[in-house]
Every structure is written in structure tokens, then in C-alpha cells.
Short mmCIF file of C-alpha atoms in Angstrom, two decimals:
data_model
loop_
_atom_site.label_atom_id
_atom_site.label_comp_id
_atom_site.label_asym_id
_atom_site.label_seq_id
_atom_site.Cartn_x
_atom_site.Cartn_y
_atom_site.Cartn_z
CA GLY A 3 -0.07 -0.12 -0.38
CA GLY A 4 1.01 4.04 -0.63
CA ALA A 5 -0.19 5.22 2.39
CA GLY A 6 -1.76 5.00 6.04
CA ARG A 7 -3.19 6.49 8.48
CA GLY A 8 -2.30 7.85 12.02
CA ARG A 9 -3.01 7.71 15.53
CA GLY A 10 -6.69 7.52 16.11
CA GLY A 11 -7.77 6.88 12.65
CA ARG A 12 -7.57 10.87 11.68
CA ASN A 13 -5.31 11.96 8.02
CA ASP A 14 -2.00 12.67 9.27
CA SER A 15 0.83 13.09 6.56
CA ALA A 16 3.04 12.77 8.80
CA THR A 17 3.08 10.41 10.25
CA ILE A 18 3.60 8.37 7.21
CA ASN A 19 7.24 8.05 5.90
CA TYR A 20 8.01 6.39 2.60
CA ALA A 21 11.77 5.10 1.07
CA GLY A 22 10.48 7.51 -2.36
CA MET A 23 8.11 9.26 -4.55
CA LYS A 24 5.88 7.49 -6.67
CA ASP A 25 4.78 8.10 -10.13
CA LYS A 26 1.19 10.59 -10.04
CA ARG A 27 -0.44 8.13 -13.15
CA GLY A 28 1.53 4.53 -12.15
CA VAL A 29 -0.13 1.97 -10.68
CA THR A 30 2.49 1.66 -8.25
CA ALA A 31 2.76 -0.65 -5.27
CA GLN A 32 5.57 0.66 -2.24
CA PHE A 33 6.12 -0.25 1.88
CA CYS A 34 6.00 2.43 3.96
CA THR A 35 5.61 2.99 8.18
CA VAL A 36 3.81 4.63 10.21
CA TYR A 37 3.80 5.92 13.64
CA ARG A 38 2.11 4.39 15.96
CA GLY A 39 0.03 2.98 14.13
CA THR A 40 -2.11 -0.25 13.84
CA PRO A 41 -3.13 -2.27 11.51
CA GLY A 42 -6.76 -1.61 12.74
CA ASP A 43 -6.17 1.75 11.64
CA LEU A 44 -4.89 1.49 8.42
CA LEU A 45 -7.33 -1.02 7.16
CA LYS A 46 -9.97 1.77 7.79
CA ILE A 47 -8.66 2.94 4.47
CA ASN A 48 -10.09 0.00 2.01
CA GLY A 49 -13.16 0.53 3.05
CA ILE A 50 -13.48 3.92 1.32
CA PRO A 51 -15.60 3.52 -1.53
CA SER A 52 -14.04 3.23 -5.46
CA SER A 53 -15.21 3.84 -8.49
CA GLN A 54 -13.66 1.50 -9.90
CA GLY A 55 -11.64 -1.25 -6.82
CA SER A 56 -9.96 -3.47 -9.99
CA GLY A 57 -6.96 -1.44 -10.21
CA CYS A 58 -5.62 -2.30 -13.62
CA GLY A 59 -5.04 0.82 -14.61
CA GLY A 60 -6.06 1.98 -17.81
CA THR A 61 -9.43 2.02 -18.33
CA SER A 62 -12.31 3.89 -20.27
CA THR A 63 -12.62 5.75 -17.13
CA ARG A 64 -9.73 6.32 -17.08
CA GLY A 65 -8.68 4.68 -13.63
CA ALA A 66 -9.42 5.14 -10.59
CA ALA A 67 -7.97 7.50 -7.12
CA LEU A 68 -7.67 3.74 -5.35
CA ILE A 69 -5.51 2.92 -2.46
CA LYS A 70 -5.20 0.04 -0.60
CA VAL A 71 -2.87 -1.31 2.63
CA GLY A 72 -2.21 -4.87 3.58
CA HIS A 73 1.72 -6.82 4.58
CA PHE A 74 1.79 -5.57 8.28
CA SER A 75 4.09 -5.51 10.59
CA TYR A 76 5.69 -4.18 13.00
CA VAL A 77 9.41 -2.16 13.24
CA GLY A 78 12.00 -0.54 15.14
CA ASP A 79 12.30 1.88 12.36
CA SER A 80 10.81 4.40 10.01
CA MET A 81 11.59 4.59 6.66
CA GLY A 82 12.76 7.75 5.39
CA LEU A 83 14.45 9.36 2.26
CA GLY A 84 17.77 7.60 1.28
CA SER A 85 16.66 3.52 2.47
CA LEU A 86 15.76 2.93 -1.04
CA GLY A 87 16.63 -0.02 -2.38
CA GLY A 88 15.73 0.64 -6.14
CA ASN A 89 12.49 0.34 -7.94
CA ARG A 90 10.95 -2.41 -9.82
CA PHE A 91 9.02 -1.26 -13.34
CA ASP A 92 7.32 -3.54 -15.62
CA ILE A 93 5.54 -0.98 -18.03
CA VAL A 94 2.88 -1.29 -20.91
CA LEU A 95 4.29 0.46 -24.19
CA ARG A 96 1.32 0.23 -26.18
CA ASN A 97 0.59 0.43 -30.19
CA ALA A 98 3.86 0.58 -31.79
CA TRP A 99 4.22 1.40 -35.13
CA VAL A 100 7.64 1.59 -36.58
CA ASP A 101 6.72 0.79 -41.25
CA GLU A 102 4.22 2.15 -42.96
CA SER A 103 4.13 -0.59 -44.78
CA LYS A 104 1.08 -3.21 -45.64
CA ASN A 105 -0.39 -4.56 -42.13
CA GLY A 106 1.32 -8.26 -42.39
CA GLU A 107 4.91 -7.24 -43.00
CA ARG A 108 3.96 -4.43 -40.47
CA ILE A 109 3.57 -6.39 -37.58
CA GLU A 110 6.35 -8.44 -38.69
CA ALA A 111 8.79 -5.17 -38.68
CA THR A 112 7.20 -3.92 -35.73
CA LYS A 113 7.61 -7.25 -33.99
CA ALA A 114 11.71 -7.57 -34.72
CA ALA A 115 11.95 -3.53 -34.18
CA LEU A 116 10.86 -3.84 -31.18
CA GLU A 117 12.81 -7.56 -29.85
CA GLN A 118 16.06 -5.81 -30.95
CA ALA A 119 15.43 -2.22 -28.98
CA ALA A 120 14.62 -4.43 -25.90
CA ARG A 121 17.80 -6.02 -26.29
CA THR A 122 20.39 -3.42 -27.51
CA PHE A 123 18.76 -1.50 -24.12
CA GLN A 124 19.68 -5.02 -21.97
CA GLU A 125 23.11 -5.20 -22.96
CA ASN A 126 23.77 -1.18 -23.55
CA GLY A 127 21.36 0.03 -20.56
CA PHE A 128 21.35 4.03 -20.85
CA ILE A 129 23.25 7.82 -20.14
CA ASN A 130 22.18 7.60 -16.32
CA TYR A 131 20.13 11.70 -16.93
CA PHE A 132 18.18 13.22 -14.54
CA GLY A 133 14.22 12.96 -16.30
CA MET A 134 12.32 15.60 -17.30
CA GLN A 135 10.16 15.90 -13.84
CA ARG A 136 13.04 17.01 -12.13
CA PHE A 137 13.35 20.20 -14.30
CA GLY A 138 9.40 20.49 -14.05
CA ARG A 139 5.93 21.36 -15.76
CA TYR A 140 7.66 23.82 -17.77
CA TYR A 141 11.25 23.34 -18.36
CA ASP A 142 12.16 26.04 -15.56
CA THR A 143 12.85 24.60 -12.71
CA HIS A 144 16.46 24.74 -13.22
CA ILE A 145 16.35 28.43 -14.39
CA THR A 146 15.61 29.29 -11.17
CA GLY A 147 17.73 27.36 -8.55
CA ARG A 148 20.59 28.96 -11.17
CA GLU A 149 18.91 32.50 -9.17
CA VAL A 150 18.75 31.07 -6.43
CA ILE A 151 22.08 30.07 -6.03
CA LYS A 152 23.23 34.31 -7.15
CA GLY A 153 20.88 35.16 -4.72
CA ASN A 154 18.33 37.18 -7.30
CA PHE A 155 15.49 36.66 -5.43
CA GLU A 156 13.47 38.94 -7.45
CA GLU A 157 14.15 37.13 -10.48
CA VAL A 158 13.36 33.99 -8.35
CA VAL A 159 9.60 35.51 -7.51
CA SER A 160 10.20 36.31 -11.51
CA ILE A 161 10.31 33.29 -12.36
CA ILE A 162 7.95 31.29 -10.41
CA MET A 163 5.16 34.13 -11.23
CA ARG A 164 4.94 34.33 -15.04
CA PRO A 165 2.80 33.29 -16.94
CA LYS A 166 2.35 29.70 -17.85
CA GLY A 167 0.76 28.54 -21.35
CA ASP A 168 -1.69 26.32 -20.75
CA GLU A 169 -3.13 27.48 -17.51
CA ASN A 170 -6.45 28.59 -17.44
CA ASP A 171 -7.86 32.32 -17.83
CA ARG A 172 -7.91 32.97 -13.95
CA TYR A 173 -4.83 31.89 -13.41
CA THR A 174 -2.89 34.00 -16.39
CA ASP A 175 -5.07 37.00 -15.56
CA ALA A 176 -3.88 36.87 -12.24
CA ARG A 177 0.00 36.04 -12.74
CA ARG A 178 -0.27 39.02 -15.82
CA ARG A 179 -1.74 40.85 -12.94
CA TRP A 180 1.80 40.53 -11.13
CA GLU A 181 3.63 41.22 -13.91
CA ASN A 182 2.31 44.60 -14.30
CA ARG A 183 1.75 45.65 -10.90
CA PHE A 184 4.09 48.77 -10.91
CA ASN A 185 2.48 49.73 -13.98
CA GLY A 186 1.94 53.04 -13.74
CA ILE A 187 3.45 53.76 -10.41
CA ASP A 188 6.61 56.16 -9.80
CA MET A 189 9.30 53.57 -8.58
CA ASN A 190 11.01 56.71 -7.44
CA ASP A 191 8.18 56.49 -5.01
CA GLU A 192 9.12 54.39 -2.39
CA LYS A 193 5.33 54.02 -0.68
CA ALA A 194 3.56 53.86 -3.43
CA VAL A 195 5.73 51.23 -5.01
CA LEU A 196 5.51 49.31 -1.52
CA GLU A 197 1.57 50.12 -1.18
CA ALA A 198 1.30 48.61 -5.42
CA GLU A 199 2.87 45.56 -4.27
CA LYS A 200 1.18 44.72 -1.20
CA LYS A 201 -2.15 45.29 -2.62
CA CYS A 202 -1.39 43.46 -6.09
CA ALA A 203 -0.26 40.63 -3.39
CA GLN A 204 -3.29 40.14 -2.57
CA SER A 205 -5.84 40.69 -4.82
CA VAL A 206 -3.12 37.78 -6.79
CA LEU A 207 -3.59 35.76 -3.59
CA ARG A 208 -7.35 35.55 -3.71
CA ASP A 209 -7.57 33.58 -7.49
CA LEU A 210 -4.75 31.30 -6.88
CA GLY A 211 -5.41 27.43 -7.58
CA ARG A 212 -5.54 24.83 -4.11
CA PHE A 213 -2.51 22.77 -5.84
CA MET A 214 0.02 27.00 -6.38
CA ASN A 215 2.08 25.87 -2.77
CA CYS A 216 4.89 27.79 -4.14
CA GLU A 217 2.80 30.66 -5.56
CA ALA A 218 0.56 31.18 -2.83
CA SER A 219 3.87 30.73 -0.12
CA LEU A 220 4.98 34.18 -1.87
CA MET A 221 2.12 36.47 -2.57
CA ASN A 222 0.80 35.43 1.09
CA SER A 223 4.22 36.91 2.92
CA LEU A 224 4.24 39.87 -0.09
CA SER A 225 1.44 40.69 1.22
CA ARG A 226 2.64 41.36 4.54
CA ARG A 227 6.69 42.24 3.43
CA PRO A 228 6.43 43.06 0.25
CA ARG A 229 9.88 43.90 -1.48
CA ASP A 230 11.24 41.40 0.38
CA TYR A 231 11.78 38.37 -2.01
CA LYS A 232 14.26 36.76 -0.57
CA ARG A 233 12.09 36.18 3.21
CA ALA A 234 9.08 35.68 1.07
CA PHE A 235 11.08 32.76 -0.95
CA GLN A 236 12.12 31.16 2.25
CA SER A 237 8.33 31.24 3.31
CA ILE A 238 8.34 27.88 0.42
CA ALA A 239 8.46 24.56 2.17
CA LYS A 240 11.82 23.53 2.66
CA ASN A 241 12.02 20.69 0.04
CA MET A 242 9.90 22.72 -2.92
CA ARG A 243 12.61 25.00 -2.19
CA SER A 244 15.61 22.32 -2.35
CA MET A 245 14.03 20.98 -5.40
CA PHE A 246 14.80 24.01 -7.18
CA VAL A 247 18.49 24.28 -6.22
CA HIS A 248 18.93 20.10 -6.95
CA GLY A 249 17.03 20.80 -10.17
CA PHE A 250 20.39 23.37 -11.79
CA GLN A 251 22.72 20.89 -10.34
CA SER A 252 21.07 17.65 -12.59
CA TYR A 253 21.45 20.20 -15.18
CA LEU A 254 25.09 20.40 -14.91
CA TRP A 255 25.16 16.95 -14.10
CA ASN A 256 23.37 15.80 -17.89
CA CYS A 257 25.57 18.54 -19.70
CA ALA A 258 28.81 17.34 -17.94
CA ALA A 259 27.35 13.27 -18.85
CA SER A 260 26.81 14.54 -22.42
CA HIS A 261 29.87 16.14 -22.85
CA ARG A 262 32.35 12.67 -20.91
CA ILE A 263 30.01 10.23 -23.79
CA GLU A 264 31.37 13.03 -26.49
CA ALA A 265 34.62 13.17 -25.00
CA GLY A 266 35.28 9.52 -24.44
CA GLY A 267 32.65 7.77 -25.62
CA HIS A 268 30.83 4.83 -23.35
CA GLU A 269 32.72 2.01 -23.35
CA HIS A 270 36.02 2.34 -21.76
CA VAL A 271 36.93 4.90 -18.87
CA MET A 272 39.41 7.94 -19.76
CA VAL A 273 42.39 9.30 -17.18
CA GLY A 274 40.99 12.24 -15.13
CA ASP A 275 37.35 10.35 -14.76
CA LEU A 276 36.29 9.38 -11.07
CA VAL A 277 35.35 6.20 -10.12
CA LEU A 278 33.33 5.31 -6.75
CA VAL A 279 35.72 2.99 -4.34
CA GLU A 280 33.28 3.40 -1.62
CA ASP A 281 29.86 4.00 -0.70
CA LYS A 282 28.80 2.64 2.62
CA SER A 283 24.70 2.07 3.21
CA LEU A 284 23.11 3.35 5.40
CA LEU A 285 23.61 0.51 7.72
CA GLU A 286 27.19 0.93 7.15
CA GLY A 287 26.95 3.95 8.33
CA GLY A 288 26.66 6.27 5.22
CA SER A 289 23.82 8.94 4.21
CA GLY A 290 22.35 6.28 1.77
CA THR A 291 20.97 6.87 -2.05
CA SER A 292 21.65 11.01 -1.37
CA GLY A 293 24.37 13.06 0.80
CA LEU A 294 28.15 12.59 0.40
CA LYS A 295 29.02 10.37 3.79
CA GLY A 296 30.26 7.49 3.55
CA LYS A 297 31.61 8.05 -0.39
CA THR A 298 34.87 7.89 -1.78
CA VAL A 299 35.96 8.69 -5.38
CA LYS A 300 39.27 8.36 -6.87
CA VAL A 301 40.80 10.28 -9.46
CA LEU A 302 41.91 7.73 -12.61
CA THR A 303 45.57 7.73 -13.53
CA GLU A 304 47.55 6.37 -16.67
CA GLU A 305 47.94 3.49 -14.79
CA ASP A 306 44.75 2.92 -13.15
CA VAL A 307 43.32 2.62 -17.08
CA LYS A 308 46.11 0.56 -18.70
CA GLY A 309 45.54 -1.94 -15.65
CA GLY A 310 42.10 -2.62 -16.30
CA GLN A 311 40.61 -2.23 -12.78
CA TYR A 312 37.98 -0.12 -14.12
CA THR A 313 35.41 0.26 -15.92
CA ILE A 314 32.72 2.66 -17.33
CA THR A 315 29.99 1.89 -15.30
CA ASP A 316 32.32 2.34 -11.87
CA VAL A 317 32.46 6.01 -13.32
CA VAL A 318 30.27 9.29 -11.81
CA LEU A 319 30.17 12.32 -11.77
CA PRO A 320 29.23 15.15 -9.65
CA MET A 321 26.27 17.31 -8.46
CA ALA A 322 28.16 20.09 -7.87
CA GLY A 323 28.60 21.63 -4.98
CA SER A 324 31.29 22.87 -2.03
CA LYS A 325 32.38 19.39 -1.21
CA ILE A 326 32.89 17.31 -3.92
CA GLN A 327 35.73 16.53 -6.21
CA TYR A 328 35.86 16.88 -9.95
CA PRO A 329 36.92 15.29 -12.48
CA GLU A 330 40.67 15.99 -13.72
CA ASN A 331 40.28 16.18 -17.21
CA SER A 332 38.24 17.89 -19.65
CA THR A 333 34.59 17.36 -17.56
CA GLY A 334 36.42 18.80 -15.44
CA ASN A 335 37.22 21.89 -17.01
CA TYR A 336 33.41 21.75 -19.15
CA PHE A 337 31.58 22.58 -15.08
CA ASP A 338 34.07 25.18 -14.62
CA GLU A 339 32.59 26.56 -17.82
CA MET A 340 29.26 25.61 -17.36
CA LEU A 341 29.15 27.63 -14.08
CA ALA A 342 30.52 30.40 -15.84
CA GLU A 343 28.03 30.54 -18.21
CA ASN A 344 25.61 30.48 -15.91
CA GLY A 345 27.46 33.13 -13.69
CA ILE A 346 28.19 31.20 -10.64
CA THR A 347 31.17 30.31 -9.28
CA LYS A 348 32.46 27.23 -7.26
CA ASP A 349 33.06 29.86 -4.56
CA SER A 350 29.54 30.81 -4.52
CA LEU A 351 28.53 27.41 -3.70
CA LYS A 352 30.21 27.45 -0.55
CA LYS A 353 28.03 30.49 0.09
CA PHE A 354 25.11 29.20 -0.60
CA PRO A 355 22.49 31.79 1.39
CA ASP A 356 19.62 28.80 1.97
CA ARG A 357 21.22 27.47 5.51
CA GLU A 358 18.44 24.28 5.27
CA ILE A 359 19.35 22.74 2.10
CA SER A 360 22.13 20.84 1.81
CA LEU A 361 24.65 22.44 -1.70
CA THR A 362 27.28 20.31 -0.71
CA GLY A 363 27.19 17.66 -3.67
CA ASP A 364 27.22 14.32 -4.65
CA TYR A 365 28.48 11.94 -7.24
CA ARG A 366 26.25 9.85 -9.55
CA ARG A 367 27.43 7.04 -12.00
CA LEU A 368 27.60 7.99 -15.33
CA LEU A 369 25.60 4.88 -17.07
CA CYS A 370 23.11 2.70 -15.03
CA ARG A 371 22.36 -1.38 -16.31
CA PRO A 372 19.00 -2.39 -15.01
CA SER A 373 18.69 -5.43 -14.11
CA ASP A 374 16.64 -8.57 -14.29
CA ILE A 375 15.20 -7.85 -17.39
CA THR A 376 12.42 -8.81 -19.00
CA PHE A 377 10.47 -8.51 -22.04
CA GLU A 378 7.41 -9.32 -24.41
CA VAL A 379 5.93 -8.66 -27.73
CA LYS A 380 2.08 -8.55 -27.80
CA THR A 381 -1.02 -8.82 -29.80
CA TYR A 382 -4.80 -7.30 -28.81
CA ASP A 383 -7.28 -5.49 -30.12
CA ASP A 384 -9.23 -3.24 -27.24
CA PRO A 385 -7.22 0.08 -27.18
CA LEU A 386 -7.45 -0.10 -23.38
CA GLN A 387 -7.30 -3.60 -23.02
CA PRO A 388 -5.07 -4.17 -19.93
CA LEU A 389 -2.04 -5.99 -21.12
CA LEU A 390 -0.35 -6.54 -17.35
CA GLN A 391 -1.97 -7.81 -13.98
CA THR A 392 -1.24 -5.54 -11.54
CA ASP A 393 -0.64 -6.70 -7.80
CA LEU A 394 -3.74 -5.31 -6.56
CA MET A 395 -5.73 -7.67 -9.52
CA LYS A 396 -3.62 -10.51 -8.69
CA ILE A 397 -5.14 -10.06 -5.06
CA SER A 398 -8.48 -9.17 -6.22
CA ASP A 399 -8.29 -12.56 -8.74
CA VAL A 400 -8.96 -9.59 -11.97
CA LYS A 401 -7.72 -11.55 -14.73
CA SER A 402 -6.01 -10.11 -17.38
CA PRO A 403 -7.54 -11.00 -21.14
CA PRO A 404 -5.63 -12.66 -23.19
CA ALA A 405 -3.66 -10.67 -25.71
CA ASP A 406 -1.46 -13.15 -28.15
CA SER A 407 2.06 -12.45 -26.99
CA SER A 408 5.87 -13.69 -28.33
CA ALA A 409 8.11 -15.61 -25.29
CA GLU A 410 9.28 -13.48 -22.15
CA ASP A 411 12.83 -13.84 -23.99
CA GLY A 412 12.31 -12.27 -26.84
CA SER A 413 12.26 -14.99 -29.65
CA ASN A 414 8.75 -15.27 -31.91
CA ARG A 415 6.23 -18.29 -30.83
CA ASP A 416 5.48 -20.81 -33.27
CA PRO A 417 3.76 -19.66 -35.63
CA SER A 418 1.55 -22.86 -35.95
CA ASP A 419 0.05 -21.76 -32.61
CA ASP A 420 -3.36 -21.10 -32.96
CA THR A 421 -3.64 -18.42 -29.88
CA GLN A 422 -1.39 -16.81 -32.64
CA LYS A 423 -3.79 -14.92 -35.53
CA GLY A 424 -2.59 -15.27 -39.02
CA ASN A 425 -1.67 -12.70 -41.03
CA ALA A 426 -4.57 -14.23 -43.46
CA GLU A 427 -6.99 -13.22 -41.10
CA ILE A 428 -5.79 -9.26 -41.51
CA ASP A 429 -7.73 -7.15 -44.03
CA GLU A 430 -4.37 -6.22 -46.06
CA GLY A 431 -6.09 -3.46 -48.13
CA ASP A 432 -6.81 -1.09 -44.85
CA SER A 433 -3.15 0.05 -42.60
CA GLU A 434 -5.89 0.54 -40.14
CA ALA A 435 -8.74 -1.41 -40.05
CA GLY A 436 -9.55 -4.62 -38.60
CA ALA A 437 -4.94 -4.53 -38.28
CA PRO A 438 -4.38 -6.35 -34.68
CA LEU A 439 -2.00 -3.73 -31.90
CA ILE A 440 1.81 -4.14 -31.20
CA GLY A 441 2.52 -4.08 -27.80
CA LEU A 442 5.94 -4.10 -25.67
CA VAL A 443 5.61 -5.06 -21.95
CA VAL A 444 9.37 -4.53 -20.72
CA GLY A 445 10.57 -4.89 -17.26
CA PHE A 446 13.24 -3.52 -15.39
CA THR A 447 14.78 -2.48 -11.96
CA LEU A 448 16.22 0.35 -11.49
CA PRO A 449 18.88 1.42 -9.01
CA PRO A 450 18.12 4.41 -6.67
CA SER A 451 17.32 8.05 -8.25
CA SER A 452 17.70 6.24 -11.96
CA TYR A 453 14.49 7.36 -14.05
CA ALA A 454 12.71 4.87 -15.69
CA THR A 455 11.36 8.04 -18.41
CA VAL A 456 15.06 8.06 -19.22
CA ALA A 457 15.19 4.36 -20.02
CA LEU A 458 12.32 4.45 -22.03
CA ARG A 459 13.73 7.53 -24.39
CA GLU A 460 16.74 5.25 -24.82
CA LEU A 461 14.27 1.89 -25.28
CA MET A 462 11.91 4.17 -27.76
CA LYS A 463 13.56 6.31 -29.21
CA THR A 464 11.58 9.53 -28.61
CA PRO A 465 10.35 11.95 -26.47
CA THR A 466 8.88 11.08 -23.16
CA SER A 467 8.26 14.55 -23.02
CA SER A 468 4.09 15.44 -22.22
CA ASP A 469 3.75 17.86 -24.50
CA TYR A 470 4.68 14.70 -27.16
CA GLN A 471 3.35 11.38 -25.83
CA ARG A 472 -0.31 13.42 -25.00
CA GLN A 473 -0.44 13.69 -28.76
CA LEU A 474 0.41 9.79 -29.15
CA GLN A 475 -2.76 7.85 -30.53
CA LEU A 476 -3.70 3.81 -29.00
CA SER A 477 -4.36 3.01 -32.44
CA GLY A 478 -3.60 3.21 -36.50
CA ASN A 479 -0.17 5.56 -36.36
CA CYS A 480 0.67 6.67 -33.36
CA GLU A 481 2.34 10.01 -34.44
CA ARG A 482 -1.05 10.83 -36.78
CA SER A 483 -1.61 13.85 -34.76
CA VAL A 484 1.22 14.94 -34.02
CA VAL A 485 1.49 18.53 -35.59
CA GLY A 486 4.15 17.64 -37.87
CA LYS A 487 7.08 15.70 -38.21
CA THR A 488 9.62 18.75 -37.06
CA GLU A 489 7.43 19.89 -33.76
CA ALA A 490 8.34 15.78 -32.46
CA SER A 491 11.60 16.95 -33.40
CA ASP A 492 11.02 20.77 -32.06
CA THR A 493 10.27 18.86 -28.70
CA LYS A 494 12.83 16.16 -28.69
CA ALA A 495 15.29 19.49 -28.60
CA ASN A 496 13.55 21.07 -26.21
CA GLU A 497 14.07 17.70 -24.05
CA ASN A 498 17.45 17.14 -25.16
CA GLU A 499 18.79 20.61 -23.30
CA VAL A 500 17.62 19.81 -20.00
CA ALA A 501 17.36 15.63 -19.74
CA GLY A 502 20.63 14.72 -21.89
CA GLY A 503 20.69 13.40 -25.50
CA ASP A 504 21.85 13.93 -29.17
#
């Protein structure tokens, strides 16, 4: 289960501890600890009615907000960030379409392409980029973080409050009122300036949505202390403030990773690379998945490279901070160049103004090789048909409708198997009507802080941003609604700018 109730059955998120956030739109399961909770308290959640209780996800009702808990045991310590051992993913890629030929040929070509892509993914892994979600819905989290590090809090407020592209008219109007709050005001008249900002902040605050927490914190603070932008930013919850700074660190890391691969490839170590020679877990006295405690790096010498003791999977890159070591090759120089381009020095990282946020840095592996990879090509007819049986479906004894599939190792099943639909049944004259849909069910385990979206981008060779994905279709040519290939290319270019890639 993903959540529980605190003492007395009262909803109290502060009593629930977990090792990491789960995907908002995923069907997920995780272990949590609840301080002084009892099974009786927690089981009340299972009685909350749901519009759909099968937990099978992609349905005509678009799934359901559904939480179930179980598998209880008493433990001595609570879970927390840093104690995660990894994440298992089982993902359905629907309506694969890789060839424009007639149906029979397209189906075989698509299956072959999917199986080859899965095998390549299994053998090579992927560059361990931070995913798009690290940079926010509008790809400006890292830009905000850069200005926080520089201490430019007026610009920080401006970035957070500026109009967004797809919000409703009420929110857009509120943001524009904030942008124009000083129109007609003499900026030399301090009293008039303060009064204008105070009144505007009060007005904007009334028109913000319930989930616009950062904006609400800023406006609430500035309605009481106008023009005190540093104080306003510090009124935002600590985890949200950290998110901005970590976004900029992630952006630098992604750029440096692309440089390192371009300079030295993805097969061999280089002189000056950093490798992690010690990485203690929480139980061993380290900081776990996040932080420098218990981590030791080594700079590779020419002798190390010739000795062959280290491989490319040992190479790490630093998250820029005050207490990390940089590579001693062109990648280290690239960090200096990137910091300078953004108006930041290594010294400014040591003088970071927010004491509540750690900016000491960290180390992250350059490559990620998923473990326990499985893949299965399936054909199916209903675009909304569940192709995976979730954990909740299993315990509820809800069967997934049968779908034709190849073997789990990716090899094709025997064509004579009467469960496999023959090409003769397909109308060759219509590229869509009557043709079965093709999907890939892929499973893999990733270490903490590695992104499934980045793994999928390597597997599919297509953008993973919501701007692109929401245009894809569940049947027929999946890209037929994408507004030209140019838009898809532009989307991928924008994604590459923050999330790495070519």
C-alpha cells in the first residue's frame, strides 16, 4: 500500500514515512511505515469506496484514485529518504508503429524492431540522465535554482510567478496582474511601490489554485512584507526550495554527462575520470542514496586505465557543490565553463545563502545498467485492454484479458500456435481497420534515483515529455496527430537541452 492513517484513524501525512515518491499516474506499490499506527487504523482505508476497485489502470474511466493497504508488520525504525534499495518497473508500451508497409509486413517488422530494441537496451543500458520531471512541467525549475544560488530572489519570484502556457484564464490573468503591478507607479516613490505590490499580492492570492503552493506562499509573504523577495522565497516549504536548487545541479550533471560521452565514449574509462571506491549504505554508516557521507572517489591515472581494474560502469560525475571533487580531464573543465556561463563560481556554491538546504554535492554514476530485464511483444485488439496484471488485480483475482505474445526472452512463438492470429485474417487493403495492435511489455529494476522515463527514451528513441506523449494515439499510426515531424523534433530538442541526449 502507498499510504495509511495515523493515530485514531485521523488522516495525518506527517506520521507516514516512505523511501521515495512514486509516479503520479502509475499503478504503484511501496512499503511505508506509520508511527504508532495499528492494522485496525490502516485497514479503514480499504473500506473507502472507489468508482472502480479492480486497480487495472488504463480503462475507459481512466483508472481510479485507489489506495489499498496490507502486508502489515511491526518494525523498530521508520523508513525515510535515502533508505531505498531500488525500484521495479513493469511498463506497457502500446501501439508500436515502426513501418508504413501493409499490415502483415508491418506487424512482423514492428515485432522485430521491438525485440532488437529491447535486447540492445538489455546489453548497453543507458546514460543515467536526470529525467524531465526533475525540471518541472514548464522546464524552468533549474533556471529558478540558478537564480536562487546567485541570490537573485527578485528574479526567482518573477520566474515562479510569470504566466504559464496552458493555464486557465483566471490563473493567467492573476500572473499578468503580478507582472504589471508597477504599471503607472513612480518607482522612485518607495511608499507607492510598496503599497502597489502589497495590494497586488493580496489580489493575486485570492485567484490562485489550491495546488499552487509555491505561488501562494510567495504572495502571502509579499502581501505582508512587500519587496522582501528573499523572505518570500524562504516562506516556501523546504522540500520545494530544495527542488529548485537540485534542479540546477541536475541540469549541470546532464550537460556534463553528454560532454563526457562525447569526449570519451560509453565503453572505456579515461584518465582523470572519477570512480566511486567506497559507497556505504545507511546500515553501514553512510548517507544512503543521497549525500556524501560514506562515499569516497578516486581520480583515475594512466596506470589505472592501463591496468583495467575499473570499467565505465564505475565512473561517476559530481553533483556540483561545496564539498565534492571534480574530474581532472576535459569534463572537469566543462563544469567550470558551465558554471561561468550561468554566472556562478565554485566559491558561490560554498556561500549558499539558505542554511536549511544542503548544497554540499553528491556523486552519480554515469551509466545505468538495469537488472532483471524481461520483455514480451503482444498483439491485442482493444486499445484500452489491460496488458499487465497489477498486484491489486492479482490479490483481487481479476484476470487480465488474454493477449497474443512472444516469449519472455523476446523470441517469437511458433507461428503454427493457434492462439496467434495469422496474417491471412488481416485486411491487407486497410492499414488500420482490422489490424491487431502491437505492444511491448518490458520489465526492469533500476537503482535509486535512476529514471524509468530516461530508460524508456533510450528504448523507444522518442521524446518522453508530456507535450509529445499526449499527442500519440492508442490505435492506428501512433504519430498521426503529432503536428508534423518538425514539432516532434523540436520537442526532442527542448527535452535534450535539459535532460541530455543527442
